[in-house]
Amino acid sequence: MSDSVSLPLGAMEDVRRENEKRARRGEPLGVFVLTFGCQQNEADSEKLLGLASMMGYRPVETPEEAALLLVNTCAVREHAEKKVLSIIGGLQHHKKKNGALIGVVGCMAAEEHRLEELKKSYPYVDVTLDPASLARLPEAIAKRLSGGGRSFLRTEEATLAEGIPPCRRDSRRASVSIMYGCNNFCSYCIVPYTRGRERSRSAEAILSEVRALAEGGAREILLLGQNVNSYAGECDFATLLSRLARVDGDFIIRFMTSHPKDVSDRLIEVIGREEKIAPAFHLPLQSGSDRILRAMNRRYDTARYLATVDKLRAARPGIVLTSDIIVGFPGETEEDFEATLNVLRTVRYDMVYSFLYSRRRGTPAATMEGYLSEEVRADRMRRLLDLQTSISAEIGKTYEGRTLRVLVDGPSKNPELYSGRTEGGKLVHLKATPADVGEWKTVHIDRADAYAMYGTVKESEDTK
Ligand code: SAH
Ligand code: SF4
Ligand code: F3S
């Protein structure tokens, strides 16, 4: 477990006072956060909004209204970085127009070469903060508002910031970070360099946050961490889960992401026993070739991975299994790729998130031999998607005619339908009413395809 840092109350107070003056002059005090990347980043953005609110800013719906513009970035793949850089480029116009302060935060702000680039080529960026430095936002803003220079903050010593009340977007589905960082150094991955070493929050702090959320009407609580099952607070992850499952309330608990090497028998036993834990497990495989798994430094082989899947299914029949796959890791042969497809055929995941390998500067895989051409990678991706789509469609069919609990989120893209998710996390488009939103409903599944199910709320039944 890690010690936590205290919030910079002095700087926060300075900014708040300055903002009060601005408010009296009728100047706008909006804050807008644009978020890229994983759910951890979404949760961080809720904390940034919380911090900004404590400093007197008020969340607004568009960047045009903002006096403080934050871009929370992701560095996991090159494509994402390029997109973010062009968006940051577009923000200078807000600075010219209404003098907005611009902050670039998150994983890109932890990369040495990006910081150099932001310093030199993006002079209108006022502040950068790496993920471990988010709580230092008030410090950087106070400096800037009082006429000081730009700040490029990186926290060398990884810390935990407790006590930032997040501004939650959705009180029904709430995220709770339980640990930060990663110690695994998979050879392709930038995350250990951007988010630093693993730090776990105290179990007591997590429990009281979850109790408060449950009392506030949360219907689903998502526990977050790069490797949730490496959680090491006062207890381990299995014990934390069983304690959380005893909190009163009509909610279920979800968690992500888990590393296959750390799925203990005790964790599987808790998932089998506790009804409050969602029947869902996201277990990134990355590759089905043992040779490639070794080159990736994943520290499991396919035999062990498949044994874990069997145990999970035995403990919790019908559990929804999802995975991440990297297509075209350096040196991946046709045979290695076939081995991945074979694991997909064996496990029959409900859904797979597949990514084209992206070379990340500073990671061991970036200099490995056997970088594959765009064509080879794209061809393999297409074959993988084809296979998984047919598997997902077959699984979908097995849900037709069944009755499931669904948490209704709101109107779907089709204006006549609502959308929601099953306890296993599967997407359902359904006929419902506004009163159903934010509640668990019993839903009859009329039909399903590879991507979603379609159903109807059963009127007479209350699922509580
Ligand atoms: N800690 C989690 C999530 C890591 S990032 C885990 O271990 O699963 C989410 C996913 O992005 C990874 O699971 C991986 O499939 C993918 N990813 C990470 N680095 C990548 C890279 N360099 N190229 C392509 N995909 C990558
Ligand atoms: Fe990246 Fe591996 Fe850590 Fe996941 S476990 S964040 S893939 S290094
Ligand atoms: Fe991206 Fe950082 Fe999350 S690299 S995936 S935002 S941990």
Coordinates of C-alpha atoms and ligand atoms in Angstrom, one line a residue:
M1 CA 0.0 0.0 0.0
S2 CA 1.2 3.5 -0.6
D3 CA 1.1 6.7 1.4
S4 CA -1.0 9.4 0.0
V5 CA -0.1 13.0 -0.7
S6 CA -2.3 15.8 0.6
L7 CA -4.0 18.1 -1.7
P8 CA -2.4 21.5 -2.4
L9 CA -4.9 23.5 -0.5
G10 CA -3.0 26.7 -0.5
A11 CA -2.7 26.8 -4.3
M12 CA -6.3 25.8 -4.7
E13 CA -7.4 28.6 -2.4
D14 CA -5.3 31.1 -4.5
V15 CA -7.0 30.0 -7.7
R16 CA -10.4 30.1 -6.1
R17 CA -9.9 33.7 -4.9
E18 CA -8.6 34.8 -8.3
N19 CA -11.6 33.1 -10.0
E20 CA -14.0 34.9 -7.7
K21 CA -12.6 38.2 -8.9
R22 CA -13.0 37.1 -12.5
A23 CA -16.5 36.0 -11.8
R24 CA -17.3 39.5 -10.4
R25 CA -15.9 41.0 -13.6
G26 CA -18.3 38.7 -15.5
E27 CA -15.5 36.5 -17.0
P28 CA -16.5 32.9 -17.9
L29 CA -15.2 30.2 -15.6
G30 CA -16.0 27.1 -17.5
V31 CA -13.9 24.0 -17.5
F32 CA -13.9 21.4 -20.3
V33 CA -12.1 18.1 -20.2
L34 CA -11.6 16.1 -23.4
T35 CA -10.7 12.4 -22.6
F36 CA -8.9 9.8 -24.6
G37 CA -7.8 6.3 -23.7
C38 CA -8.9 3.8 -21.1
Q39 CA -11.4 3.9 -18.3
Q40 CA -8.7 4.8 -15.9
N41 CA -8.4 8.0 -17.9
E42 CA -12.2 8.5 -17.7
A43 CA -12.0 8.2 -14.0
D44 CA -9.0 10.6 -13.8
S45 CA -11.0 13.1 -15.8
E46 CA -13.8 13.0 -13.2
K47 CA -11.2 13.8 -10.6
L48 CA -9.8 16.7 -12.7
L49 CA -13.3 18.1 -12.9
G50 CA -13.6 17.6 -9.2
L51 CA -10.4 19.6 -8.6
A52 CA -11.4 22.3 -11.0
S53 CA -14.7 22.7 -9.2
M54 CA -12.9 23.1 -5.9
M55 CA -11.0 26.0 -7.6
G56 CA -14.2 27.7 -8.7
Y57 CA -14.5 26.4 -12.3
R58 CA -17.8 25.1 -13.5
P59 CA -18.1 22.1 -16.0
V60 CA -19.4 23.2 -19.4
E61 CA -20.6 21.3 -22.4
T62 CA -18.4 22.8 -25.1
P63 CA -14.7 23.9 -25.4
E64 CA -16.0 27.3 -26.6
E65 CA -17.3 28.2 -23.2
A66 CA -14.2 27.1 -21.3
A67 CA -11.7 29.2 -19.4
L68 CA -9.8 26.0 -18.6
L69 CA -9.4 23.4 -21.3
L70 CA -7.8 20.1 -20.4
V71 CA -6.9 17.2 -22.8
N72 CA -6.5 13.9 -21.0
T73 CA -4.3 11.9 -23.3
C74 CA -3.5 8.3 -24.1
A75 CA -0.1 7.0 -25.4
V76 CA -0.9 3.3 -25.9
R77 CA -1.0 3.4 -29.7
E78 CA 0.5 5.8 -32.2
H79 CA -2.8 6.4 -33.9
A80 CA -4.3 7.8 -30.7
E81 CA -1.3 10.0 -30.2
K82 CA -1.5 11.5 -33.7
K83 CA -5.2 12.2 -33.3
V84 CA -4.6 14.0 -29.9
L85 CA -1.8 16.1 -31.3
S86 CA -4.0 17.4 -34.1
I87 CA -6.8 18.2 -31.6
I88 CA -4.3 20.1 -29.4
G89 CA -3.3 22.0 -32.5
G90 CA -6.9 23.1 -33.0
L91 CA -7.2 24.4 -29.4
Q92 CA -4.9 27.4 -30.0
H93 CA -7.8 29.2 -31.5
H94 CA -9.7 29.0 -28.2
K95 CA -6.7 30.6 -26.5
K96 CA -6.7 33.4 -29.1
K97 CA -10.4 34.0 -28.9
N98 CA -11.0 33.9 -25.1
G99 CA -7.7 33.4 -23.4
A100 CA -8.4 29.9 -22.2
L101 CA -5.7 28.1 -20.2
I102 CA -4.8 24.9 -21.9
G103 CA -3.5 21.8 -20.1
V104 CA -2.3 18.5 -21.6
V105 CA -2.5 15.8 -19.0
G106 CA -2.3 12.0 -18.9
C107 CA 0.0 9.5 -20.5
M108 CA 1.4 11.5 -23.4
A109 CA 2.5 14.1 -20.9
A110 CA 4.7 11.5 -19.3
E111 CA 6.7 10.8 -22.4
E112 CA 10.1 12.6 -22.6
H113 CA 10.0 13.2 -26.3
R114 CA 6.4 14.4 -26.3
L115 CA 7.1 16.9 -23.6
E116 CA 9.9 18.3 -25.6
E117 CA 7.6 18.6 -28.6
L118 CA 4.8 20.2 -26.5
K119 CA 7.3 22.7 -25.1
K120 CA 8.7 23.7 -28.4
S121 CA 6.0 23.3 -31.0
Y122 CA 2.9 24.0 -28.9
P123 CA 3.6 27.3 -27.1
Y124 CA -0.1 27.8 -26.3
V125 CA -0.1 24.8 -24.0
D126 CA 0.2 26.3 -20.5
V127 CA 0.5 23.2 -18.3
T128 CA 1.3 19.5 -18.7
L129 CA 0.8 16.9 -16.0
D130 CA 1.7 13.2 -16.1
P131 CA -0.9 10.8 -14.6
A132 CA 0.9 10.8 -11.2
S133 CA 0.9 14.6 -11.0
L134 CA -2.8 15.3 -11.6
A135 CA -3.3 16.6 -8.0
R136 CA -0.8 19.3 -8.8
L137 CA -3.1 21.0 -11.3
P138 CA -3.9 23.9 -8.8
E139 CA -0.2 24.6 -8.3
A140 CA 0.4 25.0 -12.1
I141 CA -2.7 27.1 -12.6
A142 CA -2.0 29.3 -9.6
K143 CA 1.4 30.0 -11.1
R144 CA 0.1 30.8 -14.5
L145 CA -2.8 33.1 -13.2
S146 CA -0.3 35.1 -11.2
G147 CA 1.8 35.8 -14.3
G148 CA 4.3 32.9 -13.9
G149 CA 5.6 30.7 -16.7
R150 CA 4.4 27.4 -18.1
S151 CA 4.6 24.3 -16.0
F152 CA 5.6 20.8 -17.2
L153 CA 5.1 18.7 -14.2
R154 CA 6.1 15.1 -13.8
T155 CA 6.1 13.3 -10.4
E156 CA 9.1 11.1 -10.3
E157 CA 8.1 9.4 -7.0
A158 CA 4.8 7.8 -7.7
T159 CA 2.2 9.0 -5.2
L160 CA -1.5 8.5 -4.5
A161 CA -3.8 11.5 -4.2
E162 CA -6.7 10.8 -1.9
G163 CA -9.5 13.2 -1.1
I164 CA -10.3 14.6 -4.6
P165 CA -14.0 14.3 -4.8
P166 CA -14.7 13.2 -8.4
C167 CA -17.3 15.0 -10.5
R168 CA -19.1 11.8 -11.6
R169 CA -20.8 11.8 -15.0
D170 CA -23.1 8.9 -14.1
S171 CA -24.2 8.2 -10.5
R172 CA -25.8 4.9 -11.5
R173 CA -22.6 3.4 -13.1
A174 CA -19.7 4.7 -11.0
S175 CA -16.0 3.9 -11.3
V176 CA -13.6 3.6 -8.4
S177 CA -9.9 3.4 -8.9
I178 CA -8.4 0.8 -6.6
M179 CA -4.8 0.8 -7.8
Y180 CA -2.6 2.8 -10.1
G181 CA 0.4 2.0 -12.3
C182 CA 1.9 -1.2 -13.6
N183 CA 5.0 -3.3 -12.7
N184 CA 4.7 -5.8 -15.6
F185 CA 6.6 -4.2 -18.4
C186 CA 5.1 -6.2 -21.2
S187 CA 7.6 -5.6 -24.0
Y188 CA 5.2 -3.7 -26.3
C189 CA 3.5 -1.5 -23.7
I190 CA 4.1 2.1 -22.8
V191 CA 1.9 2.1 -19.7
P192 CA 4.6 1.2 -17.0
Y193 CA 6.6 4.2 -18.3
T194 CA 3.7 6.6 -18.3
R195 CA 1.9 5.6 -15.1
G196 CA 4.8 4.5 -13.0
R197 CA 4.9 1.6 -10.4
E198 CA 1.9 0.0 -8.8
R199 CA 0.3 1.8 -5.9
S200 CA -2.8 0.4 -4.2
R201 CA -5.3 2.5 -2.3
S202 CA -6.3 1.5 1.2
A203 CA -9.1 -1.0 1.4
E204 CA -10.8 1.1 4.0
A205 CA -10.9 4.1 1.7
I206 CA -12.3 2.0 -1.1
L207 CA -14.9 0.5 1.1
S208 CA -16.1 3.8 2.4
E209 CA -16.3 5.2 -1.2
V210 CA -18.3 2.1 -2.3
R211 CA -20.6 2.4 0.7
A212 CA -21.3 6.0 -0.1
L213 CA -21.9 5.2 -3.8
A214 CA -24.3 2.4 -2.9
E215 CA -26.2 4.7 -0.5
G216 CA -26.4 7.3 -3.3
G217 CA -28.2 4.7 -5.5
A218 CA -25.3 3.3 -7.6
R219 CA -26.4 0.3 -9.6
E220 CA -23.0 -0.8 -10.9
I221 CA -19.6 -0.1 -9.5
L222 CA -16.6 -0.6 -11.7
L223 CA -13.3 -1.2 -9.9
L224 CA -10.4 0.1 -11.9
G225 CA -6.7 -0.5 -12.2
Q226 CA -4.2 -1.5 -14.9
N227 CA -3.9 -4.8 -13.0
V228 CA -6.7 -4.9 -10.5
N229 CA -5.9 -8.4 -9.4
S230 CA -2.4 -7.3 -8.4
Y231 CA -4.1 -5.1 -5.8
A232 CA -2.0 -5.1 -2.6
G233 CA -3.6 -2.9 0.1
E234 CA -4.3 -4.1 3.6
C235 CA -5.6 -7.3 1.9
D236 CA -5.4 -8.9 -1.6
F237 CA -7.9 -8.4 -4.4
A238 CA -9.9 -11.6 -3.6
T239 CA -10.5 -10.4 -0.1
L240 CA -11.2 -6.9 -1.2
L241 CA -13.9 -8.2 -3.6
S242 CA -15.5 -10.4 -0.9
R243 CA -15.6 -7.4 1.5
L244 CA -17.1 -5.1 -1.2
A245 CA -19.7 -7.8 -2.1
R246 CA -21.0 -7.5 1.5
V247 CA -21.9 -3.8 1.2
D248 CA -25.7 -3.3 1.1
G249 CA -27.4 -2.0 -2.0
D250 CA -28.9 -3.0 -5.3
F251 CA -25.6 -2.9 -7.3
I252 CA -23.2 -5.2 -8.9
I253 CA -19.4 -5.0 -8.9
R254 CA -17.3 -5.1 -12.1
F255 CA -13.6 -4.8 -12.4
M256 CA -10.9 -4.3 -15.0
T257 CA -8.3 -5.1 -16.1
S258 CA -7.0 -8.4 -14.7
H259 CA -3.7 -9.9 -15.7
P260 CA -3.9 -13.7 -16.4
K261 CA -0.7 -14.4 -14.3
D262 CA -2.4 -13.1 -11.2
V263 CA -5.8 -14.9 -11.3
S264 CA -5.6 -16.9 -8.0
D265 CA -7.8 -19.8 -7.1
R266 CA -9.1 -17.7 -4.2
L267 CA -10.2 -15.0 -6.6
I268 CA -12.0 -17.6 -8.8
E269 CA -13.7 -19.0 -5.7
V270 CA -14.9 -15.5 -4.6
I271 CA -16.3 -14.8 -8.1
G272 CA -18.1 -18.2 -8.0
R273 CA -19.6 -17.5 -4.6
E274 CA -20.6 -13.8 -4.6
E275 CA -23.7 -13.0 -6.5
K276 CA -23.0 -9.3 -6.3
I277 CA -19.9 -9.7 -8.5
A278 CA -20.8 -9.4 -12.2
P279 CA -20.6 -12.7 -14.1
A280 CA -18.0 -11.2 -16.4
F281 CA -14.2 -11.4 -16.7
H282 CA -12.0 -9.4 -19.0
L283 CA -8.8 -11.5 -19.4
P284 CA -6.4 -10.2 -22.0
L285 CA -4.7 -13.0 -23.9
Q286 CA -2.7 -10.8 -26.3
S287 CA -1.4 -13.8 -28.3
G288 CA -2.2 -17.6 -28.5
S289 CA 1.4 -18.4 -29.3
D290 CA 3.7 -19.3 -26.4
R291 CA 6.7 -18.1 -28.3
I292 CA 5.1 -14.7 -28.8
L293 CA 3.8 -14.6 -25.2
R294 CA 7.4 -15.1 -24.1
A295 CA 8.6 -12.3 -26.4
M296 CA 5.8 -10.1 -25.0
N297 CA 7.0 -10.9 -21.4
R298 CA 3.5 -11.9 -20.4
R299 CA 4.6 -14.5 -17.9
Y300 CA 2.0 -17.2 -18.7
D301 CA 1.5 -19.7 -21.5
T302 CA -1.6 -20.7 -23.3
A303 CA -2.0 -24.0 -21.3
R304 CA -2.1 -22.0 -18.0
Y305 CA -4.4 -19.4 -19.5
L306 CA -6.8 -22.0 -20.8
A307 CA -6.8 -23.7 -17.4
T308 CA -7.8 -20.4 -15.8
V309 CA -10.7 -20.1 -18.3
D310 CA -11.9 -23.6 -17.4
K311 CA -11.8 -22.8 -13.7
L312 CA -13.7 -19.6 -14.2
R313 CA -16.4 -21.3 -16.2
A314 CA -16.7 -24.1 -13.6
A315 CA -17.0 -21.6 -10.8
R316 CA -19.5 -19.3 -12.6
P317 CA -21.3 -21.1 -15.4
G318 CA -22.3 -18.7 -18.2
I319 CA -19.6 -16.1 -17.2
V320 CA -19.1 -13.5 -20.0
L321 CA -15.5 -13.7 -21.2
T322 CA -13.8 -10.9 -23.1
S323 CA -10.2 -10.4 -24.2
D324 CA -7.6 -8.1 -25.8
I325 CA -5.5 -9.4 -28.7
I326 CA -2.5 -7.7 -30.4
V327 CA -2.3 -8.6 -34.0
G328 CA 1.1 -8.5 -35.8
F329 CA 3.6 -8.4 -32.9
P330 CA 7.2 -8.3 -34.3
G331 CA 8.2 -11.7 -35.5
E332 CA 4.7 -13.1 -35.4
T333 CA 4.6 -15.9 -38.0
E334 CA 1.5 -17.3 -39.8
E335 CA 1.8 -20.2 -37.4
D336 CA 1.8 -18.0 -34.4
F337 CA -1.2 -16.1 -35.7
E338 CA -3.1 -19.4 -36.3
A339 CA -2.4 -20.3 -32.7
T340 CA -4.1 -17.1 -31.6
L341 CA -7.1 -18.0 -33.8
N342 CA -7.2 -21.4 -32.3
V343 CA -7.4 -20.0 -28.8
L344 CA -10.3 -17.9 -30.0
R345 CA -12.0 -21.0 -31.3
T346 CA -11.3 -22.9 -28.1
V347 CA -12.4 -20.2 -25.6
R348 CA -15.2 -18.7 -27.7
Y349 CA -15.0 -15.3 -26.1
D350 CA -18.2 -13.2 -26.0
M351 CA -16.1 -10.3 -27.4
V352 CA -12.5 -9.5 -28.3
Y353 CA -10.9 -6.1 -28.5
S354 CA -8.2 -6.5 -31.2
F355 CA -5.3 -4.0 -31.8
L356 CA -2.8 -3.8 -34.6
Y357 CA 0.6 -3.8 -33.0
S358 CA 1.9 -0.2 -32.6
R359 CA 5.6 0.5 -32.1
R360 CA 6.1 2.5 -28.9
R361 CA 9.4 4.4 -28.5
G362 CA 11.4 3.3 -25.5
T363 CA 9.7 -0.2 -25.2
P364 CA 11.8 -3.4 -25.8
A365 CA 9.6 -4.5 -28.6
A366 CA 10.2 -1.3 -30.6
T367 CA 13.7 -2.5 -31.5
M368 CA 12.8 -6.2 -32.0
E369 CA 13.4 -7.8 -35.4
G370 CA 10.6 -8.9 -37.6
Y371 CA 8.4 -5.7 -37.7
L372 CA 5.5 -6.7 -40.0
S373 CA 4.2 -4.8 -42.9
E374 CA 1.0 -2.9 -42.8
E375 CA -0.5 -5.4 -45.3
V376 CA 0.3 -8.5 -43.2
R377 CA -1.0 -6.9 -40.1
A378 CA -4.2 -5.7 -41.8
D379 CA -4.9 -9.1 -43.4
R380 CA -4.5 -10.9 -40.1
M381 CA -6.7 -8.3 -38.4
R382 CA -9.4 -8.9 -40.9
R383 CA -9.2 -12.7 -40.5
L384 CA -9.4 -12.4 -36.7
L385 CA -12.4 -10.1 -36.9
D386 CA -14.2 -12.4 -39.3
L387 CA -13.7 -15.3 -37.0
Q388 CA -14.7 -13.5 -33.8
T389 CA -17.8 -12.0 -35.5
S390 CA -19.0 -15.4 -36.3
I391 CA -18.4 -16.7 -32.8
S392 CA -20.0 -13.7 -31.2
A393 CA -23.1 -14.1 -33.5
E394 CA -23.4 -17.8 -32.5
I395 CA -23.2 -16.9 -28.8
G396 CA -25.8 -14.2 -29.4
K397 CA -28.2 -16.8 -30.8
T398 CA -28.0 -18.7 -27.5
Y399 CA -29.4 -15.7 -25.7
E400 CA -32.5 -15.4 -27.8
G401 CA -35.7 -16.2 -25.8
R402 CA -33.9 -15.8 -22.5
T403 CA -34.9 -13.4 -19.7
L404 CA -32.0 -11.4 -18.2
R405 CA -31.5 -8.5 -15.9
V406 CA -30.5 -5.3 -17.7
L407 CA -29.3 -2.0 -16.3
V408 CA -31.0 0.6 -18.6
D409 CA -28.7 3.5 -19.5
G410 CA -30.8 5.8 -21.7
P411 CA -32.0 6.3 -25.2
S412 CA -30.0 4.4 -27.9
K413 CA -29.0 5.8 -31.3
N414 CA -32.2 4.5 -32.6
P415 CA -34.7 7.0 -31.1
E416 CA -37.3 4.3 -30.6
L417 CA -35.1 2.2 -28.4
Y418 CA -33.1 2.4 -25.1
S419 CA -29.8 0.8 -24.5
G420 CA -28.5 -1.0 -21.5
R421 CA -26.2 -3.8 -20.3
T422 CA -26.7 -7.2 -18.9
E423 CA -25.1 -8.2 -15.6
G424 CA -22.4 -9.8 -17.8
G425 CA -21.9 -6.4 -19.5
K426 CA -23.5 -7.4 -22.9
L427 CA -25.1 -4.6 -24.8
V428 CA -28.9 -4.7 -25.2
H429 CA -31.1 -2.4 -27.2
L430 CA -34.6 -2.5 -25.8
K431 CA -38.1 -1.2 -25.7
A432 CA -38.4 0.6 -22.4
T433 CA -39.7 3.8 -20.8
P434 CA -38.0 6.8 -19.3
A435 CA -38.8 5.5 -15.8
D436 CA -36.7 2.4 -16.5
V437 CA -33.5 4.5 -17.0
G438 CA -30.9 3.9 -14.2
E439 CA -32.7 0.7 -13.0
W440 CA -32.2 -3.0 -13.3
K441 CA -35.0 -4.4 -15.3
T442 CA -36.1 -7.9 -16.3
V443 CA -35.8 -8.1 -20.1
H444 CA -36.9 -10.6 -22.6
I445 CA -34.3 -11.1 -25.4
D446 CA -36.1 -11.2 -28.7
R447 CA -33.1 -11.5 -31.0
A448 CA -29.3 -11.0 -31.0
D449 CA -26.5 -10.5 -33.5
A450 CA -22.7 -10.4 -33.2
Y451 CA -22.8 -6.9 -31.7
A452 CA -25.9 -6.5 -29.6
M453 CA -29.1 -8.1 -28.3
Y454 CA -32.6 -6.7 -28.8
G455 CA -35.3 -7.1 -26.1
T456 CA -38.3 -5.8 -24.3
V457 CA -38.8 -4.9 -20.7
K458 CA -41.2 -7.2 -19.0
E459 CA -43.8 -4.9 -17.6
S460 CA -45.3 -6.7 -14.7
E461 CA -42.0 -7.7 -13.1
D462 CA -39.9 -5.7 -10.6
T463 CA -36.5 -7.2 -10.3
K464 CA -35.5 -5.8 -7.0
Ligands
SAH1 N1 -3.2 -3.4 -18.1 C1 -4.1 -3.8 -19.1 C2 -4.4 -2.8 -20.2 C3 -3.3 -2.3 -21.0 S1 -3.7 -1.3 -22.4 C4 -3.7 -5.2 -19.6 O1 -2.7 -5.7 -19.3 O2 -4.5 -5.8 -20.3 C5 -5.0 -2.1 -23.2 C6 -4.6 -3.0 -24.3 O3 -4.0 -2.3 -25.3 C7 -3.7 -4.1 -24.0 O4 -4.3 -5.2 -23.4 C8 -3.1 -4.4 -25.3 O5 -3.9 -5.4 -26.0 C9 -3.2 -3.1 -26.1 N2 -1.9 -2.6 -26.3 C10 -1.0 -2.1 -25.4 N3 0.1 -1.7 -26.0 C11 0.0 -1.9 -27.4 C12 0.8 -1.7 -28.5 N4 2.0 -1.2 -28.4 N5 0.3 -2.0 -29.7 C13 -1.0 -2.5 -29.8 N6 -1.8 -2.7 -28.8 C14 -1.3 -2.4 -27.6
SF4_2 FE1 0.8 -2.8 -20.3 FE2 1.3 -5.3 -19.7 FE3 1.1 -3.4 -17.8 FE4 -1.1 -4.2 -19.1 S1 0.1 -5.5 -17.8 S2 -0.5 -2.1 -18.6 S3 -0.3 -4.6 -21.1 S4 2.7 -3.6 -19.3
F3S3 FE1 -3.7 4.9 -22.6 FE2 -2.4 5.5 -20.4 FE3 -4.7 4.2 -20.4 S1 -1.5 4.9 -22.3 S2 -4.7 3.0 -22.2 S3 -4.4 6.3 -21.1 S4 -3.0 3.9 -19.1

